Coordinates of C-alpha atoms in Angstrom, one line a residue:
Chain A
X1 CA -4.4 -24.8 1.9
X2 CA -1.5 -24.2 4.2
X3 CA 0.1 -27.2 5.7
X4 CA 1.4 -27.6 9.2
X5 CA 5.0 -26.9 9.2
X6 CA 6.5 -29.0 12.0
X7 CA 10.0 -27.9 11.2
X8 CA 8.9 -24.3 11.8
X9 CA 7.2 -25.2 15.1
X10 CA 10.3 -26.9 16.3
X11 CA 12.5 -24.0 15.3
X12 CA 10.1 -21.6 17.1
X13 CA 10.1 -23.7 20.3
X14 CA 13.9 -23.7 20.3
X15 CA 14.1 -20.0 19.5
X16 CA 11.5 -19.1 22.1
X17 CA 13.6 -20.8 24.7
X18 CA 16.7 -18.9 23.6
X19 CA 15.4 -15.5 22.6
X20 CA 14.2 -14.1 25.9
X21 CA 17.8 -14.3 27.0
X22 CA 19.4 -13.3 23.7
X23 CA 17.2 -10.3 22.7
X24 CA 18.4 -8.2 25.6
X25 CA 20.5 -6.0 23.3
X26 CA 17.6 -3.6 22.4
X27 CA 15.8 -1.5 25.0
X28 CA 12.7 0.5 24.3
X29 CA 10.3 2.6 26.3
X30 CA 6.7 3.5 25.7
X31 CA 5.0 6.6 27.1
X32 CA 1.2 6.7 27.6
X33 CA 0.1 9.6 29.7
X34 CA 1.9 9.2 33.0
X35 CA 2.8 5.6 32.3
X36 CA 6.2 4.5 31.2
X37 CA 6.5 1.0 29.7
X38 CA 9.8 -0.9 29.6
X39 CA 10.6 -3.5 27.0
X40 CA 12.4 -5.8 29.5
X41 CA 9.2 -6.3 31.5
X42 CA 7.2 -6.5 28.2
X43 CA 9.4 -9.3 27.0
X44 CA 8.3 -11.6 29.8
X45 CA 4.6 -10.9 29.0
X46 CA 5.1 -11.2 25.3
X47 CA 6.6 -14.7 25.6
X48 CA 3.8 -15.7 27.8
X49 CA 0.8 -14.2 26.0
X50 CA 1.7 -13.1 22.4
X51 CA 4.3 -15.2 20.8
X52 CA 2.0 -18.1 20.0
X53 CA 0.5 -16.1 17.2
X54 CA 3.0 -13.3 16.6
X55 CA 6.0 -15.5 16.8
X56 CA 9.3 -15.3 18.6
X57 CA 10.6 -12.9 16.0
X58 CA 7.5 -10.7 16.1
X59 CA 7.0 -11.3 12.3
X60 CA 3.5 -12.8 12.7
X61 CA 4.8 -16.4 12.1
X62 CA 4.0 -18.0 15.5
X63 CA 3.1 -21.6 15.6
X64 CA -0.7 -20.8 15.5
X65 CA -0.3 -18.7 12.4
X66 CA -1.4 -21.4 9.9
X67 CA -4.8 -21.4 11.6
X68 CA -5.3 -17.7 12.0
X69 CA -7.1 -15.4 9.5
X70 CA -6.4 -12.6 9.1
X71 CA -2.7 -13.4 9.7
X72 CA -1.2 -12.2 13.0
X73 CA 0.3 -8.7 12.7
X74 CA 3.9 -8.6 11.6
X75 CA 5.7 -6.2 14.0
X76 CA 8.8 -6.3 11.9
X77 CA 7.0 -4.5 9.0
X78 CA 5.5 -2.1 11.6
X79 CA 2.4 -1.5 9.6
X80 CA -0.5 -0.9 12.0
X81 CA -4.2 -0.6 11.4
X82 CA -5.5 1.6 14.2
X83 CA -3.6 4.9 14.3
X84 CA -4.3 8.5 15.1
X85 CA -1.4 9.3 12.7
X86 CA -1.4 9.8 8.9
X87 CA -1.3 6.8 6.6
X88 CA 2.2 5.3 6.2
X89 CA 3.5 6.7 9.5
X90 CA 4.1 4.9 12.8
X91 CA 1.3 5.0 15.4
X92 CA 1.5 6.7 18.8
X93 CA 2.3 4.5 21.8
X94 CA -1.2 5.3 23.0
X95 CA -2.7 3.9 19.7
X96 CA -1.0 0.5 20.3
X97 CA -1.9 0.7 24.0
X98 CA -5.6 1.2 23.1
X99 CA -5.5 -1.5 20.5
X100 CA -4.2 -4.0 23.1
X101 CA -7.1 -3.1 25.4
X102 CA -9.7 -3.2 22.7
X103 CA -8.6 -6.3 20.7
X104 CA -9.8 -6.7 17.1
X105 CA -13.3 -7.6 16.3
X106 CA -13.7 -10.3 13.6
X107 CA -10.1 -11.5 14.1
X108 CA -8.4 -13.9 16.6
X109 CA -6.8 -10.9 18.5
X110 CA -8.6 -10.8 21.8
X111 CA -9.0 -7.9 24.2
X112 CA -6.2 -7.7 26.7
X113 CA -8.3 -5.6 29.1
X114 CA -7.5 -8.3 31.8
X115 CA -3.9 -7.1 32.0
X116 CA -3.0 -4.0 34.0
X117 CA -2.3 -0.7 32.3
X118 CA 1.4 -1.1 33.2
X119 CA 1.4 -4.6 31.6
X120 CA 0.0 -3.2 28.4
X121 CA 2.5 -0.2 28.4
X122 CA 5.4 -2.7 28.8
X123 CA 4.1 -4.8 25.9
X124 CA 3.9 -1.7 23.7
X125 CA 7.6 -1.0 24.6
X126 CA 8.6 -4.5 23.7
X127 CA 6.6 -4.6 20.4
X128 CA 8.7 -1.6 19.3
X129 CA 12.0 -3.6 19.6
X130 CA 11.1 -5.7 16.6
X131 CA 11.4 -3.1 13.8
X132 CA 14.3 -0.8 13.2
X133 CA 11.7 1.8 12.1
X134 CA 11.1 2.7 15.7
X135 CA 14.7 3.9 15.9
X136 CA 14.9 5.7 12.6
X137 CA 11.5 7.3 12.4
X138 CA 9.2 9.2 14.7
X139 CA 5.5 8.5 14.9
X140 CA 3.5 10.7 12.6
X141 CA 1.8 13.9 13.8
X142 CA -1.7 12.9 14.9
X143 CA -4.4 14.2 12.7
X144 CA -6.3 17.2 14.1
X145 CA -9.9 16.4 15.0
X146 CA -11.9 19.6 15.4
X147 CA -14.7 19.6 18.0
X148 CA -17.8 17.8 16.8
X149 CA -20.4 20.2 15.4
X150 CA -24.0 20.1 16.5
X151 CA -25.9 17.3 14.9
X152 CA -28.4 18.5 12.3
X153 CA -30.5 16.8 9.5
X154 CA -28.5 18.9 7.1
X155 CA -25.3 17.3 8.4
X156 CA -26.6 13.8 8.0
X157 CA -27.9 14.6 4.5
X158 CA -24.6 16.0 3.4
X159 CA -22.9 12.9 4.8
X160 CA -25.2 10.8 2.7
X161 CA -24.1 12.7 -0.4
X162 CA -20.5 12.3 0.6
X163 CA -21.0 8.5 1.0
X164 CA -22.1 8.5 -2.7
X165 CA -19.5 11.0 -3.9
X166 CA -16.5 9.4 -2.2
X167 CA -17.8 6.0 -3.4
X168 CA -17.7 4.4 0.0
X169 CA -20.5 2.1 -1.3
X170 CA -18.1 0.5 -3.8
X171 CA -16.9 -1.7 -0.9
X172 CA -19.3 -1.0 2.0
X173 CA -22.5 -1.3 -0.1
X174 CA -25.3 1.1 -0.6
X175 CA -26.8 0.1 2.8
X176 CA -23.5 -0.2 4.5
X177 CA -23.8 -4.0 4.8
X178 CA -20.2 -4.5 3.5
X179 CA -21.5 -6.0 0.3
X180 CA -20.5 -3.4 -2.4
X181 CA -19.5 -4.4 -5.9
X182 CA -15.8 -4.6 -5.0
X183 CA -16.2 -6.3 -1.6
X184 CA -15.6 -9.8 -2.8
X185 CA -12.3 -8.9 -4.5
X186 CA -10.6 -7.3 -1.5
X187 CA -7.4 -8.6 -0.1
X188 CA -5.1 -7.3 2.7
X189 CA -1.4 -6.7 2.4
X190 CA -0.7 -10.4 2.9
X191 CA -3.0 -11.2 -0.1
X192 CA -5.6 -12.8 2.2
X193 CA -9.3 -12.0 1.6
X194 CA -10.7 -9.4 3.9
X195 CA -14.2 -8.1 4.4
X196 CA -15.2 -4.4 4.5
X197 CA -16.9 -3.3 7.7
X198 CA -20.6 -4.1 7.9
X199 CA -22.3 -1.1 9.5
X200 CA -25.5 -3.0 10.0
X201 CA -23.9 -5.6 12.2
X202 CA -24.2 -5.0 15.9
X203 CA -20.4 -5.1 16.1
X204 CA -18.3 -2.1 16.7
X205 CA -15.7 -1.3 14.1
X206 CA -12.1 -2.6 14.5
X207 CA -10.6 0.7 15.7
X208 CA -13.1 1.8 18.3
X209 CA -16.7 2.8 18.9
X210 CA -16.9 6.5 19.4
X211 CA -17.6 9.2 16.8
X212 CA -14.0 10.3 17.2
X213 CA -12.9 6.8 16.4
X214 CA -15.0 6.7 13.2
X215 CA -13.6 10.1 12.2
X216 CA -10.1 8.8 12.7
X217 CA -10.6 5.6 10.8
X218 CA -11.5 7.1 7.4
X219 CA -9.1 10.1 7.8
X220 CA -6.0 8.0 8.7
X221 CA -7.1 4.9 6.7
X222 CA -6.6 1.3 8.0
X223 CA -3.0 0.5 6.9
X224 CA -2.4 -3.0 5.6
X225 CA -6.0 -3.2 4.4
X226 CA -7.8 -1.8 1.4
X227 CA -9.3 1.0 3.4
X228 CA -7.5 4.2 2.2
X229 CA -6.9 7.5 4.0
X230 CA -9.2 10.4 3.0
X231 CA -7.3 13.0 5.0
X232 CA -6.1 14.8 1.8
X233 CA -9.4 14.9 0.1
X234 CA -12.1 15.4 2.8
X235 CA -12.4 18.7 4.8
X236 CA -12.8 18.3 8.6
X237 CA -16.3 19.7 8.6
X238 CA -17.3 17.3 5.8
X239 CA -15.7 14.4 7.7
X240 CA -18.0 15.1 10.7
X241 CA -21.0 15.1 8.3
X242 CA -19.9 11.7 7.1
X243 CA -19.6 10.4 10.6
X244 CA -23.2 11.5 11.4
X245 CA -24.4 9.7 8.3
X246 CA -22.4 6.5 9.0
X247 CA -24.2 6.3 12.4
X248 CA -27.6 6.1 10.7
X249 CA -26.4 3.0 8.8
X250 CA -26.0 1.2 12.2
X251 CA -29.7 0.8 12.5
X252 CA -29.4 -1.8 15.3
X253 CA -27.3 0.6 17.4
X254 CA -29.3 3.3 19.1
X255 CA -27.6 6.8 18.6
X256 CA -28.7 10.4 18.5
X257 CA -28.0 10.3 14.8
X258 CA -30.3 7.4 14.2
X259 CA -33.1 8.9 16.2
X260 CA -32.9 12.2 14.3
X261 CA -32.7 10.4 10.9
X262 CA -35.8 8.3 11.8
X263 CA -37.6 11.5 12.6
X264 CA -37.6 12.5 9.0
X265 CA -39.9 10.8 6.4
X266 CA -37.0 9.9 4.2
X267 CA -34.9 8.5 7.0
X268 CA -37.8 6.6 8.5
X269 CA -38.5 4.8 5.2
X270 CA -34.9 3.9 4.6
X271 CA -34.4 2.5 8.1
X272 CA -37.7 0.7 8.0
X273 CA -36.8 -1.0 4.7
X274 CA -33.6 -2.2 6.3
X275 CA -35.5 -3.7 9.3
X276 CA -37.4 -6.1 7.0
X277 CA -36.7 -9.5 8.5
X278 CA -36.0 -12.3 6.1
X279 CA -37.6 -15.7 6.7
X280 CA -35.8 -18.9 5.8
X281 CA -37.9 -19.2 2.6
X282 CA -36.8 -15.7 1.6
X283 CA -40.2 -13.9 1.9
X284 CA -39.9 -10.6 3.7
X285 CA -41.9 -9.9 6.9
X286 CA -42.1 -6.4 8.2
X287 CA -41.8 -6.1 12.0
Chain B
X1 CA 61.1 22.5 -45.1
X2 CA 61.5 21.3 -41.6
X3 CA 59.5 24.3 -40.4
X4 CA 56.7 23.4 -42.7
X5 CA 56.6 19.8 -41.4
X6 CA 56.3 21.1 -37.8
X7 CA 53.4 23.4 -38.8
X8 CA 51.6 20.6 -40.6
X9 CA 52.1 18.4 -37.5
X10 CA 50.7 21.2 -35.4
X11 CA 47.7 21.6 -37.6
X12 CA 47.0 17.8 -37.4
X13 CA 47.2 17.8 -33.6
X14 CA 44.9 20.8 -33.4
X15 CA 42.4 19.2 -35.7
X16 CA 42.5 16.0 -33.7
X17 CA 41.8 17.9 -30.5
X18 CA 39.0 19.9 -32.1
X19 CA 37.5 16.6 -33.2
X20 CA 37.7 15.4 -29.6
X21 CA 35.9 18.5 -28.3
X22 CA 33.2 18.1 -31.0
X23 CA 32.3 14.7 -29.5
X24 CA 29.5 15.6 -27.0
X25 CA 30.6 12.9 -24.5
X26 CA 34.4 12.7 -24.7
X27 CA 34.4 9.9 -22.1
X28 CA 30.8 8.8 -22.2
X29 CA 29.8 5.3 -23.4
X30 CA 26.4 3.9 -24.2
X31 CA 24.8 0.6 -23.5
X32 CA 21.9 -0.2 -25.8
X33 CA 20.0 -3.3 -26.8
X34 CA 16.8 -5.1 -26.9
X35 CA 14.7 -7.2 -24.5
X36 CA 13.0 -10.3 -26.0
X37 CA 11.4 -13.5 -24.9
X38 CA 11.6 -17.1 -26.0
X39 CA 8.8 -19.6 -25.6
X40 CA 5.1 -18.8 -25.3
X41 CA 4.0 -16.1 -23.0
X42 CA 0.6 -16.4 -21.3
X43 CA -2.3 -14.8 -23.1
X44 CA -3.4 -11.6 -21.5
X45 CA -7.2 -11.7 -20.9
X46 CA -9.5 -8.9 -21.7
X47 CA -10.4 -6.8 -18.6
X48 CA -14.0 -6.8 -17.5
X49 CA -14.7 -3.2 -16.5
X50 CA -18.5 -3.6 -16.4
X51 CA -18.5 -2.8 -12.7
X52 CA -17.2 0.6 -13.6
X53 CA -19.2 1.9 -16.5
X54 CA -17.5 5.3 -16.6
X55 CA -14.3 3.5 -17.5
X56 CA -15.8 0.7 -19.6
X57 CA -17.3 3.2 -22.0
X58 CA -13.8 4.6 -22.8
X59 CA -12.9 1.5 -24.8
X60 CA -14.4 0.2 -28.0
X61 CA -12.9 -3.3 -27.2
X62 CA -12.0 -4.2 -23.7
X63 CA -8.3 -3.6 -22.9
X64 CA -6.2 -6.6 -22.0
X65 CA -4.0 -7.2 -18.9
X66 CA -0.6 -5.7 -18.9
X67 CA 1.6 -7.9 -16.7
X68 CA 3.3 -9.2 -19.9
X69 CA 3.2 -7.0 -22.9
X70 CA 4.8 -8.3 -26.1
X71 CA 5.5 -6.9 -29.6
X72 CA 6.4 -8.1 -33.1
X73 CA 9.7 -9.9 -33.1
X74 CA 9.2 -11.4 -29.7
X75 CA 10.1 -8.1 -28.0
X76 CA 9.1 -7.4 -24.4
X77 CA 7.7 -4.1 -23.3
X78 CA 7.6 -2.5 -19.8
X79 CA 11.0 -4.0 -18.9
X80 CA 13.1 -1.8 -16.6
X81 CA 16.8 -1.8 -17.7
X82 CA 19.1 -0.2 -15.2
X83 CA 22.6 -0.1 -13.8
X84 CA 22.4 -2.1 -10.6
X85 CA 26.1 -1.9 -9.8
X86 CA 29.1 0.1 -10.8
X87 CA 27.5 3.6 -11.0
X88 CA 27.4 6.0 -8.0
X89 CA 24.0 6.9 -6.5
X90 CA 22.6 10.1 -8.1
X91 CA 20.8 13.0 -6.5
X92 CA 17.1 13.0 -7.4
X93 CA 16.2 15.3 -10.4
X94 CA 13.9 18.2 -9.6
X95 CA 11.3 17.1 -12.1
X96 CA 8.4 14.9 -10.9
X97 CA 7.6 11.4 -12.2
X98 CA 4.0 11.3 -13.2
X99 CA 1.7 8.3 -12.7
X100 CA -1.8 8.8 -14.2
X101 CA -5.0 6.9 -13.6
X102 CA -7.0 7.0 -16.9
X103 CA -9.7 4.6 -18.1
X104 CA -9.2 2.6 -14.9
X105 CA -5.6 1.8 -15.9
X106 CA -2.2 3.0 -14.8
X107 CA -0.3 5.1 -17.3
X108 CA 2.5 4.2 -17.6
X109 CA 2.1 0.6 -16.4
X110 CA 5.6 0.6 -15.1
X111 CA 6.9 3.9 -13.8
X112 CA 10.7 4.2 -13.1
X113 CA 12.0 7.1 -11.0
X114 CA 14.8 7.8 -8.5
X115 CA 15.1 7.6 -4.8
X116 CA 13.7 10.8 -3.2
X117 CA 12.4 12.0 -6.6
X118 CA 8.9 13.5 -6.4
X119 CA 6.2 11.1 -7.5
X120 CA 3.0 12.8 -8.7
X121 CA -0.2 10.7 -8.9
X122 CA -3.0 12.1 -11.0
X123 CA -6.6 10.9 -11.3
X124 CA -8.2 11.7 -14.7
X125 CA -11.1 9.4 -14.3
X126 CA -14.7 10.2 -13.2
X127 CA -14.5 7.6 -10.4
X128 CA -12.7 7.4 -7.1
X129 CA -9.5 5.4 -7.0
X130 CA -7.4 4.4 -4.1
X131 CA -3.7 4.3 -4.6
X132 CA -2.2 1.4 -2.6
X133 CA 1.5 0.7 -3.3
X134 CA 2.7 -2.4 -1.5
X135 CA 6.3 -1.8 -0.6
X136 CA 8.4 -4.2 1.5
X137 CA 11.3 -1.8 2.4
X138 CA 9.6 1.6 2.1
X139 CA 6.6 2.9 4.1
X140 CA 3.2 1.5 3.1
X141 CA 0.4 4.0 2.7
X142 CA -3.0 3.9 1.0
X143 CA -4.7 7.1 -0.1
X144 CA -8.1 7.8 -1.7
X145 CA -8.3 10.1 -4.7
X146 CA -11.8 11.0 -5.8
X147 CA -12.3 12.7 -9.2
X148 CA -11.3 16.3 -9.5
X149 CA -9.0 16.2 -6.5
X150 CA -5.4 17.6 -6.7
X151 CA -2.5 15.2 -7.5
X152 CA -1.0 13.3 -4.7
X153 CA 2.7 14.0 -4.1
X154 CA 4.9 11.4 -2.5
X155 CA 8.5 10.1 -2.5
X156 CA 10.3 6.9 -1.6
X157 CA 13.6 6.9 0.2
X158 CA 14.7 3.3 -0.5
X159 CA 15.3 1.6 -3.9
X160 CA 12.7 -1.0 -4.5
X161 CA 10.3 -2.5 -7.1
X162 CA 6.8 -1.8 -5.7
X163 CA 3.6 -3.3 -7.0
X164 CA 0.7 -0.8 -7.0
X165 CA -3.0 -1.6 -6.8
X166 CA -6.4 0.0 -6.5
X167 CA -8.6 -1.9 -4.1
X168 CA -11.8 -0.5 -5.6
X169 CA -10.9 -1.7 -9.1
X170 CA -9.2 -5.1 -8.6
X171 CA -8.0 -5.3 -12.2
X172 CA -5.9 -2.1 -11.8
X173 CA -2.3 -3.0 -11.2
X174 CA 1.0 -1.2 -11.9
X175 CA 4.5 -0.9 -10.7
X176 CA 6.9 1.6 -9.4
X177 CA 10.6 1.1 -10.0
X178 CA 12.5 3.2 -7.4
X179 CA 16.1 3.3 -8.6
X180 CA 19.4 4.6 -7.1
X181 CA 20.8 6.3 -10.2
X182 CA 19.7 8.1 -13.3
X183 CA 20.9 5.4 -15.7
X184 CA 17.7 3.5 -16.5
X185 CA 15.2 3.0 -19.3
X186 CA 11.8 1.2 -19.6
X187 CA 11.4 -0.6 -22.9
X188 CA 8.6 0.6 -25.2
X189 CA 6.9 -1.0 -28.2
X190 CA 10.2 -1.8 -29.9
X191 CA 11.6 -3.6 -26.8
X192 CA 14.8 -1.6 -27.1
X193 CA 16.6 0.5 -24.6
X194 CA 19.5 3.0 -24.5
X195 CA 21.6 4.0 -21.4
X196 CA 23.8 6.9 -22.6
X197 CA 26.4 9.0 -20.8
X198 CA 28.2 6.2 -19.0
X199 CA 31.7 7.1 -17.8
X200 CA 34.3 4.4 -18.3
X201 CA 33.9 1.6 -15.8
X202 CA 32.6 -1.8 -15.2
X203 CA 28.8 -2.0 -14.9
X204 CA 26.2 -4.5 -14.0
X205 CA 23.2 -4.0 -16.2
X206 CA 19.9 -5.5 -14.9
X207 CA 16.6 -6.1 -16.7
X208 CA 13.5 -6.5 -14.6
X209 CA 10.1 -7.8 -15.7
X210 CA 7.3 -8.0 -13.2
X211 CA 6.4 -11.6 -13.9
X212 CA 9.7 -13.0 -15.2
X213 CA 12.0 -11.5 -12.5
X214 CA 15.4 -10.1 -13.3
X215 CA 18.6 -11.0 -15.1
X216 CA 22.0 -9.2 -15.1
X217 CA 25.0 -8.9 -17.4
X218 CA 28.4 -7.4 -16.8
X219 CA 29.5 -4.7 -19.3
X220 CA 32.8 -2.8 -19.4
X221 CA 32.8 0.7 -20.9
X222 CA 36.2 2.0 -21.8
X223 CA 35.5 5.2 -23.8
X224 CA 32.9 6.7 -26.1
X225 CA 31.9 3.4 -27.4
X226 CA 28.4 1.8 -27.7
X227 CA 28.0 -1.7 -26.4
X228 CA 25.1 -3.8 -27.3
X229 CA 23.4 -6.1 -24.7
X230 CA 20.6 -8.4 -25.3
X231 CA 18.3 -9.8 -22.7
X232 CA 16.2 -12.9 -23.4
X233 CA 13.5 -13.9 -20.9
X234 CA 12.0 -17.4 -20.7
X235 CA 8.3 -16.8 -21.1
X236 CA 5.9 -18.6 -18.8
X237 CA 2.8 -20.0 -20.5
X238 CA 0.6 -19.5 -17.4

């Protein structure tokens, strides 16, 4: 149980009043395509929209923090979930920009699609003033994603084997429901419990909805969470096979992969078994 | 007569200098000692590995937790003893520090190595592990290592004590001690340590235990002497 820390709220209020003036020492820019974001402009937006959760210091300790799970991102640590860069490296400006637009499913972080692209670029520039890492390090080299190969049953079947071999099911469960044997023990880097992604839910995953996004998620890992990077151990062609199989786990989400999988006797049986609807008394009713 | 005396004196001087050369470390002192505890340490519980049969079958009796490992005579194992002040930073050695995952445990439980030294992580198990060190100062990464894949090679550029975990196997937990110089030791079964080859100077010797924290002592080395230092940690019963 976390208690409301009134002293901290008071300090935050005072700091918030003082900081927009005091923090002018550091200037940062962000570059996304043709857009250039400026931290000065971003600061105004940050202290309007973001600081309530992320705090005046950007350390995730805003006044709403006690009520927010998972905890707001700590920009001082500069560990970011959704990247196109290898695990342990800083993300690209465009990664942060896309994250702002997308928001995070299953968390309190909303989508900021209502802001303009320029607003979001400015915010990215300001977020980068909180950690000295943005001065001393460059973002990692983005992982290379080869063009997606043609979808085949063989590719889906190989992905199914990889799901077993790489032991994805230990956390995500044999059916991809996020209920594997280790699922209940998982904690994030703040020691807060965290759920593995449930592929069977209708929700998109945290870091995007496209096949390319799925590819990126397991190759770069989701830093700050239990999800590791597989970039060193999975070959690019194998990674695409795994993406194709993962799509078939999303049985509520129509996709070419799901259609092809249901076209085989094995796939049809697996998907049909998942579609069994549970009644409140626990007896199964097939649709 | 006088001539003879001079010769004898000369021989004595020569012999003395020869003796000095024979000493392998003319100016190197040693700090050695033991790490013990007082009070009652918490009892380490057996680890339930039933969720990972390929590891569980490697043990006749389940292994116990390793966050506090004691030995006869109240000695403490897995304590890092190092020079925290007084010694210059050393360049990293060319050899790699090896951290092995075997039987769903980390061997060694506490691995000490130097800043920028190669860290090699090996998986000898028949199951996938993920290596998730949780640094505060260094970069946080998290990598999967399925069975039969090559070792992971990494390094850290800042001195820090880093807890390490495997999210797939929640009982797995170890530590990296990233240190600035080469004067360090990790206590073994006897709880003793030796820090040799210390030039004359004033040093701060620090002992770190993952649950009990750290304590330091000042030690002055003035020649080829051996100074004995004892660290006593207060055990916490829970």
